[in-house]
């Protein structure tokens, strides 16, 4: 049983929407890399096209482009998995490889081609939550 939480970033509205996909809807993501495109038809968002921008595994370690394998401890000076520090500072951090596998729990995607219906109309619960938080 494979399941992913898909975080969909919509540049046109500046909002992020979440969708949980399981089993048959999650299978098309297995084996894809960061930077690859995926069609929204595979998880009930017809007409949309997305680009995978990252994600994290079940322990919260971030996916990083250029890393082969599941998990590695690497020395990094900046970028994904390392928040800024003083100039020249390097740190040893644990990151996950760029290929999606069954241990990944969250996948971040951004919209590259919009469908006929806007994402705000497809995910109305996000607007309701914002209205409740403002009260």
Coordinates of C-alpha atoms in Angstrom, one line a residue:
X1 CA 0.0 0.0 0.0
X2 CA 1.7 3.1 -1.3
X3 CA 0.4 6.6 -0.4
X4 CA 1.7 10.1 -0.9
X5 CA 0.7 13.5 0.1
X6 CA 0.9 15.7 -3.0
X7 CA 1.5 19.4 -2.3
X8 CA 0.4 21.3 -5.4
X9 CA 1.9 24.9 -5.8
X10 CA -0.2 27.1 -8.0
X11 CA 1.9 30.1 -9.2
X12 CA -1.1 31.9 -10.7
X13 CA -2.9 32.2 -7.3
X14 CA 0.1 31.9 -5.0
X15 CA -1.6 29.1 -3.0
X16 CA -0.6 25.5 -2.2
X17 CA -3.2 22.7 -2.2
X18 CA -2.8 19.3 -0.7
X19 CA -4.1 16.0 -2.1
X20 CA -3.7 12.5 -0.7
X21 CA -3.2 9.8 -3.3
X22 CA -3.2 6.0 -2.5
X23 CA -2.5 2.8 -4.3
X24 CA -3.6 3.0 -8.0
X25 CA -3.3 6.8 -8.1
X26 CA 0.1 6.7 -6.4
X27 CA 1.7 4.1 -8.7
X28 CA 2.5 6.5 -11.6
X29 CA 4.8 8.5 -9.3
X30 CA 7.1 5.5 -8.4
X31 CA 10.4 5.8 -10.3
X32 CA 10.0 9.5 -11.3
X33 CA 12.8 12.0 -10.6
X34 CA 12.8 15.6 -9.4
X35 CA 12.3 17.8 -12.5
X36 CA 10.1 15.3 -14.4
X37 CA 6.6 16.1 -15.6
X38 CA 3.5 14.2 -14.6
X39 CA -0.1 14.6 -16.0
X40 CA -2.9 15.3 -13.6
X41 CA -5.1 12.7 -15.2
X42 CA -3.5 10.0 -13.1
X43 CA -4.8 11.6 -9.9
X44 CA -8.2 13.2 -10.8
X45 CA -6.9 16.6 -12.0
X46 CA -7.6 16.3 -15.7
X47 CA -6.1 18.8 -18.1
X48 CA -3.4 19.8 -15.6
X49 CA 0.3 19.1 -16.0
X50 CA 2.8 19.3 -13.1
X51 CA 6.5 19.3 -12.5
X52 CA 8.0 17.5 -9.5
X53 CA 10.0 20.0 -7.5
X54 CA 10.9 17.9 -4.4
X55 CA 9.6 16.1 -1.4
X56 CA 10.5 14.3 1.8
X57 CA 10.6 10.8 3.1
X58 CA 8.7 9.3 6.1
X59 CA 11.2 10.7 8.6
X60 CA 11.1 14.2 7.1
X61 CA 14.5 14.2 5.3
X62 CA 14.3 16.3 2.1
X63 CA 14.8 15.0 -1.4
X64 CA 17.8 16.5 -3.2
X65 CA 18.6 16.5 -6.8
X66 CA 21.9 14.7 -7.8
X67 CA 21.8 12.1 -5.0
X68 CA 21.5 8.5 -6.0
X69 CA 20.0 5.9 -3.6
X70 CA 17.6 6.2 -0.7
X71 CA 19.4 8.2 2.0
X72 CA 22.9 9.6 2.3
X73 CA 24.8 11.9 4.7
X74 CA 26.5 14.5 2.6
X75 CA 28.6 17.6 3.4
X76 CA 26.8 20.6 1.9
X77 CA 27.4 24.4 2.0
X78 CA 23.9 25.4 0.9
X79 CA 20.8 24.6 -1.0
X80 CA 18.2 21.9 -0.3
X81 CA 18.4 20.5 3.2
X82 CA 20.6 23.2 4.7
X83 CA 19.4 26.5 5.9
X84 CA 21.8 29.4 5.5
X85 CA 24.8 29.9 7.7
X86 CA 27.9 32.1 7.7
X87 CA 29.9 32.2 4.4
X88 CA 32.1 29.2 4.0
X89 CA 30.4 27.0 6.6
X90 CA 29.7 23.4 5.5
X91 CA 27.7 20.9 7.4
X92 CA 27.0 17.2 7.2
X93 CA 23.3 16.6 6.6
X94 CA 21.1 13.6 5.7
X95 CA 19.2 13.9 2.5
X96 CA 17.1 11.5 0.3
X97 CA 17.9 10.8 -3.4
X98 CA 16.0 12.4 -6.3
X99 CA 14.0 9.3 -7.3
X100 CA 10.5 8.7 -5.8
X101 CA 10.1 5.4 -4.1
X102 CA 7.7 3.8 -1.5
X103 CA 9.5 5.4 1.5
X104 CA 8.7 8.9 0.3
X105 CA 5.7 10.5 2.1
X106 CA 5.4 13.9 0.5
X107 CA 5.8 15.1 -3.1
X108 CA 6.0 18.7 -4.0
X109 CA 4.8 19.7 -7.5
X110 CA 4.1 22.9 -9.3
X111 CA 1.6 23.6 -12.0
X112 CA 3.1 24.0 -15.5
X113 CA -0.1 23.7 -17.5
X114 CA -3.5 24.7 -16.1
X115 CA -6.7 22.8 -16.7
X116 CA -10.2 24.1 -17.5
X117 CA -11.2 24.4 -13.9
X118 CA -9.2 26.4 -11.4
X119 CA -7.6 24.7 -8.4
X120 CA -9.5 26.9 -6.0
X121 CA -12.7 25.5 -7.4
X122 CA -11.4 21.9 -7.1
X123 CA -10.2 22.3 -3.6
X124 CA -12.8 24.6 -1.8
X125 CA -11.9 23.4 1.7
X126 CA -8.6 25.5 1.5
X127 CA -10.6 28.7 1.3
X128 CA -12.8 27.7 4.2
X129 CA -9.8 27.0 6.5
X130 CA -8.3 30.4 5.7
X131 CA -11.6 32.1 6.5
X132 CA -11.8 30.3 9.9
X133 CA -8.1 31.2 10.7
X134 CA -8.8 34.9 10.1
X135 CA -11.7 34.9 12.6

